[in-house]
Coordinates of C-alpha atoms in Angstrom, one line a residue:
X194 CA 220.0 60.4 117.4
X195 CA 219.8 56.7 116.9
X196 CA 218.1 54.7 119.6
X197 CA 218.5 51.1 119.2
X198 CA 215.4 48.4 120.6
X199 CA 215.5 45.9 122.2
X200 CA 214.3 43.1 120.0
X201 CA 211.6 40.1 120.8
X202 CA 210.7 37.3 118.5
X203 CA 207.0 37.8 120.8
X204 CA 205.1 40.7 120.8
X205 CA 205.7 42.8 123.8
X206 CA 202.6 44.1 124.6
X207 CA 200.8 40.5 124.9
X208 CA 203.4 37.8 126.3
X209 CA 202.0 38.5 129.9
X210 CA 198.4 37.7 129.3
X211 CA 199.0 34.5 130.5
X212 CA 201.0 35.7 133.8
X213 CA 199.1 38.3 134.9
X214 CA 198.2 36.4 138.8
X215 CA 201.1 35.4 139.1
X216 CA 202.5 38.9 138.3
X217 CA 200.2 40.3 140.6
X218 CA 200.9 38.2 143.4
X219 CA 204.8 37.5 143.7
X220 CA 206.3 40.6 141.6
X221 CA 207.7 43.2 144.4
X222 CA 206.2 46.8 144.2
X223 CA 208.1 49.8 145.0
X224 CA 209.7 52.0 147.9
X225 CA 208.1 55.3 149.0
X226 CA 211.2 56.5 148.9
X227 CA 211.0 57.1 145.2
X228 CA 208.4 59.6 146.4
X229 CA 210.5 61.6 149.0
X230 CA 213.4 61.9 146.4
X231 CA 211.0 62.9 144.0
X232 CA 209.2 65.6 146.0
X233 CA 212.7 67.0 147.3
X234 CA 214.5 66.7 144.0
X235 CA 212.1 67.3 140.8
X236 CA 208.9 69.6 142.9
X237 CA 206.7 66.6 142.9
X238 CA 203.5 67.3 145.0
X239 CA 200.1 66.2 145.0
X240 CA 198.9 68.0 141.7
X241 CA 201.5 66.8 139.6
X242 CA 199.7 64.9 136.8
X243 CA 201.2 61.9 136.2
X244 CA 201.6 59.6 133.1
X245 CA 202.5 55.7 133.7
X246 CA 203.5 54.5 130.8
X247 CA 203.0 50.2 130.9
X248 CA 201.6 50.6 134.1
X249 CA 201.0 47.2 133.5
X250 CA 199.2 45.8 136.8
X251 CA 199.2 49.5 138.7
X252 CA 202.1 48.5 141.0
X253 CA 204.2 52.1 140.5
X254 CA 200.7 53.5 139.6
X255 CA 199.7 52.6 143.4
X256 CA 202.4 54.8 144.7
X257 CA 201.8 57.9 143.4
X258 CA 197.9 57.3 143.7
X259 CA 198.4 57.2 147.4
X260 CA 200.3 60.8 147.1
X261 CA 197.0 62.3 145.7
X262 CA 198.1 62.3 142.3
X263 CA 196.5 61.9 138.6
X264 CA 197.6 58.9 137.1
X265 CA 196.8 58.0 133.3
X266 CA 198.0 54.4 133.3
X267 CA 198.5 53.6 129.8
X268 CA 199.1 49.7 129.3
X269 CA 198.7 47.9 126.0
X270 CA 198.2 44.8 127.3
X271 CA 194.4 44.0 128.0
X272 CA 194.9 41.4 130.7
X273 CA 197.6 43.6 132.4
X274 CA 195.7 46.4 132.3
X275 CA 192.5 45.0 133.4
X276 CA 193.9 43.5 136.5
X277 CA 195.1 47.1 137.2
X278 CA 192.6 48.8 137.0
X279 CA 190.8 46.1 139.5
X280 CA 193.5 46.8 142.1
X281 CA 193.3 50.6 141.3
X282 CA 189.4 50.6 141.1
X283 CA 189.1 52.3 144.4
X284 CA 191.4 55.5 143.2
X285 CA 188.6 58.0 141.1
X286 CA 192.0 60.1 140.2
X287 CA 193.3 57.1 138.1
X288 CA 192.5 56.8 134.4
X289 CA 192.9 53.7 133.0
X290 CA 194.4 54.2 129.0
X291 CA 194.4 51.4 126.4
X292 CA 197.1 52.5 124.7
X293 CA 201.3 52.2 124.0
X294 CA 204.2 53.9 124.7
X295 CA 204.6 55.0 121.4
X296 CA 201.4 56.4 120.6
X297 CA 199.8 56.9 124.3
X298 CA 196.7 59.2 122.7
X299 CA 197.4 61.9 126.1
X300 CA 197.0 65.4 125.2
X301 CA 199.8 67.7 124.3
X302 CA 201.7 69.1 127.2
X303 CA 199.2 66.8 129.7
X304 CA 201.9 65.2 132.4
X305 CA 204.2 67.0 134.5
X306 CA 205.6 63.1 135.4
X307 CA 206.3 61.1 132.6
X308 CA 207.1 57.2 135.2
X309 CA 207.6 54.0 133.8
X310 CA 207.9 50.8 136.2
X311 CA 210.0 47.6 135.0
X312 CA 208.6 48.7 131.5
X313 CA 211.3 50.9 129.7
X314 CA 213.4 48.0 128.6
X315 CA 210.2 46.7 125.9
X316 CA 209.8 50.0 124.2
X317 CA 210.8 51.6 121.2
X318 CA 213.0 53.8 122.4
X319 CA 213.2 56.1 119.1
X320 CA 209.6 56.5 118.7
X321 CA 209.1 57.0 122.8
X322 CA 211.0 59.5 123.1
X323 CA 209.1 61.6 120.7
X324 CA 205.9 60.2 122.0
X325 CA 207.2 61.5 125.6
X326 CA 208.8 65.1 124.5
X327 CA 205.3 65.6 123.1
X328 CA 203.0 64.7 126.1
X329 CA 205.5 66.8 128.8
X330 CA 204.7 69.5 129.7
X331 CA 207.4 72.3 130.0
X332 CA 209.6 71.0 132.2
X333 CA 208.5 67.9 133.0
X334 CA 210.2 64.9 134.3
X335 CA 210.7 61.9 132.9
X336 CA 211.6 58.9 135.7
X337 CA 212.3 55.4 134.8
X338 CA 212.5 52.2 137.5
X339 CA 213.4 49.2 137.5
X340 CA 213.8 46.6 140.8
X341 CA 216.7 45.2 139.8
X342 CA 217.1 41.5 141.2
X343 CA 220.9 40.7 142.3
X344 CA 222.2 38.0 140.8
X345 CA 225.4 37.3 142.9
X346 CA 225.4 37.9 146.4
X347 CA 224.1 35.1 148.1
X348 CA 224.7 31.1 146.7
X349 CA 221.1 30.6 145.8
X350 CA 221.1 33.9 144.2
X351 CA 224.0 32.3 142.3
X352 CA 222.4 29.3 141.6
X353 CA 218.8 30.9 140.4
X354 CA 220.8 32.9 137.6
X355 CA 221.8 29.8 136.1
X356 CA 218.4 28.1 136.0
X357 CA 216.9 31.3 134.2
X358 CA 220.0 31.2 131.8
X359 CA 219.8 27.6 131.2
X360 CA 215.8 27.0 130.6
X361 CA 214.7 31.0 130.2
X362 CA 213.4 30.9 126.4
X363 CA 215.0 34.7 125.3
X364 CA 216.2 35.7 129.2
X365 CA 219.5 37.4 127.5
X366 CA 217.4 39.3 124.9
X367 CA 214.8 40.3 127.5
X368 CA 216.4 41.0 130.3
X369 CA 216.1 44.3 131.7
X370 CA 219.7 44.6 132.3
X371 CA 220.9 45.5 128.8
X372 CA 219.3 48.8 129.7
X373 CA 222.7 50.3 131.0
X374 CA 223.6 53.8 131.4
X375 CA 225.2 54.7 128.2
X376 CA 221.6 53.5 127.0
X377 CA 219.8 55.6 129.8
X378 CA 222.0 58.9 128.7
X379 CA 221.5 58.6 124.5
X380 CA 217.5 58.6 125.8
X381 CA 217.9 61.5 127.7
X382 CA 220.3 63.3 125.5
X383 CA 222.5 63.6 128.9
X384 CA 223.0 61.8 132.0
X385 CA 220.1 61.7 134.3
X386 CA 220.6 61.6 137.9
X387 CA 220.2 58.1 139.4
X388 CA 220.1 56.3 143.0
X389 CA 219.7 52.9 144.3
X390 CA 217.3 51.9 146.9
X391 CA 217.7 48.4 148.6
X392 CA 214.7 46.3 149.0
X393 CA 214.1 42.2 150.0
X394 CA 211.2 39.5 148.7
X395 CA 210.7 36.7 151.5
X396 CA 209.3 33.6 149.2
X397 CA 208.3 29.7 150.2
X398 CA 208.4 27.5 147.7
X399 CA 204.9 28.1 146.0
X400 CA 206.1 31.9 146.1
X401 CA 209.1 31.1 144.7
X402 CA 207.7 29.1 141.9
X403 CA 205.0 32.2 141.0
X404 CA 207.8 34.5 140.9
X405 CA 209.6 32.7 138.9
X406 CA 206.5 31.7 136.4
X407 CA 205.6 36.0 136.2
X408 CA 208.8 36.1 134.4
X409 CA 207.8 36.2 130.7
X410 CA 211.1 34.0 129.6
X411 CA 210.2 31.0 131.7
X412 CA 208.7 28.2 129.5
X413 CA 205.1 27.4 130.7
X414 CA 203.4 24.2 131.1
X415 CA 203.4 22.7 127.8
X416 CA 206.3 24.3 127.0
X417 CA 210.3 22.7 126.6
X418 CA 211.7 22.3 129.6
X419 CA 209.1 23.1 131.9
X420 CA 209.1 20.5 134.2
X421 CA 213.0 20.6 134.5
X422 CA 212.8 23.8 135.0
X423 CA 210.3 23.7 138.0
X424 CA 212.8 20.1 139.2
X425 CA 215.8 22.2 139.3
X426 CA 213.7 25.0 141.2
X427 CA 212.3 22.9 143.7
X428 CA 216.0 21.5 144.3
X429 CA 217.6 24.5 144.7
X430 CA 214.5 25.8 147.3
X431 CA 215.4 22.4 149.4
X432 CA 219.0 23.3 149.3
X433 CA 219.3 26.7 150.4
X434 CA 215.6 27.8 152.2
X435 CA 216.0 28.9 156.0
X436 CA 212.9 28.0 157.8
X437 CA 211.3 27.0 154.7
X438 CA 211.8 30.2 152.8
X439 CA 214.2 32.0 150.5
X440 CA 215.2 35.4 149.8
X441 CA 215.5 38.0 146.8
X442 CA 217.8 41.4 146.8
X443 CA 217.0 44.0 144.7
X444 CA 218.2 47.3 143.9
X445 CA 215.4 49.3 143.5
X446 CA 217.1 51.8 140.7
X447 CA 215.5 55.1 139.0
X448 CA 216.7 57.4 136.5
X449 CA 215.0 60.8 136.9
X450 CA 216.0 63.5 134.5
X451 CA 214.8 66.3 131.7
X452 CA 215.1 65.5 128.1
X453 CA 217.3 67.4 126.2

């Protein structure tokens, strides 16, 4: 089986170190409905060991804390992964793991969960999958998510797509939509099951502008285009806010499934 990656010309596991507040702050987190289908569909219950893998700031790792769970959250990125375990520092069932997808250093046979939260997309997906078959155990699950912002239902929606394709350094190469489900299905070695849950961000205009800069394509200051970039924002806030704020959609979508 041949498993292409996605390709960067940045490392992966270090262009958010400089967007880790602003990730923390303005990314969305993710609906406890992922638990109910979870517990209904796959026998998740509260000891189910659980391995995040680029648990990045502990946003998906939250969820399944608060279901009584053992997380390992292993996140190669140090700022990422220091942040989380700040937010998680309360949970004594979380372990915090320096480590990659590719080589996460869990025992053999360790996670009944293998989860991964708007992270799939920046591994390689060859060596994962080995990585992943290995620290199952019999069984297990493996259960990818992604919050998937729509890009076309509303004219600021519309308008927001364009700005990210017209200043967004490598948006096309990064973008976690190239992630499709003929993709999804060679990493399984079948079709996983999948479902949609609909979900909403409320943002002014400093909200807007944080979301926006958590993105790992958007030029920073310093950067080309920058301050057009942040001029075209602020002009599409002013032309479409309601009572001084603007919405995100998002399908909330997760493939759950065995690996062949």
């Amino acid at each position: 089986m041949s498993l292409s990656s996605p390709s960067s010309d940045r490392d992966p596991t270090k262009r958010f170190s400089s967007r880790v507040e602003n990730y923390v702050r303005f990314r969305p987190g993710y609906p406890k409905e992922i638990l109910a289908m979870l517990k209904s569909e796959c026998g998740l219950n509260s000891h189910s060991v659980i391995a995040d893998i680029g648990s990045g700031t502990g946003k998906l790792t939250e969820l399944f804390l608060e279901n009584g769970n053992s997380v390992f959250g292993v996140e190669p990125n140090r700022d990422m992964r220091e942040a989380g375990e700040r937010f998680l520092k309360a949970f004594p069932n979380f372990t915090s793991v320096a480590a990659s997808a590719e080589e996460t250093t869990l025992a053999n046979a360790s996670a009944d969960f293998i989860v991964a939260g708007q992270a799939f997309h920046w591994f390689d997906r060859n060596r994962c999958r080995k990585e992943f078959a290995r620290i199952l155990k019999p069984g297990g699950w493996v259960v990818l998510v992604w919050n998937d912002r729509k890009t076309n239902t509303t004219p600021f929606l519309v308008q927001y797509e364009k700005l990210l394709q017209t200043y967004a350094t490598d948006y096309s190469k990064v973008d976690h939509k190239q992630i499709d489900d003929a993709v999804v299905r060679e990493f399984f070695g079948r079709a996983p099951a999948k479902k949609a849950f609909p979900s909403t961000q409320e943002f002014d205009y400093e909200g807007l502008k944080g979301r926006l800069l958590s993105s790992s394509y958007a030029p920073e200051k310093g950067q080309p285009g920058h301050t057009e970039m942040l001029s075209e924002l602020e002009r599409l806030f002013r032309a479409h806010q309601e009572n001084g704020h603007v919405e995100f959609t998002y399908d909330t979508v997760v493939y759950y499934g065995k690996l062949s």
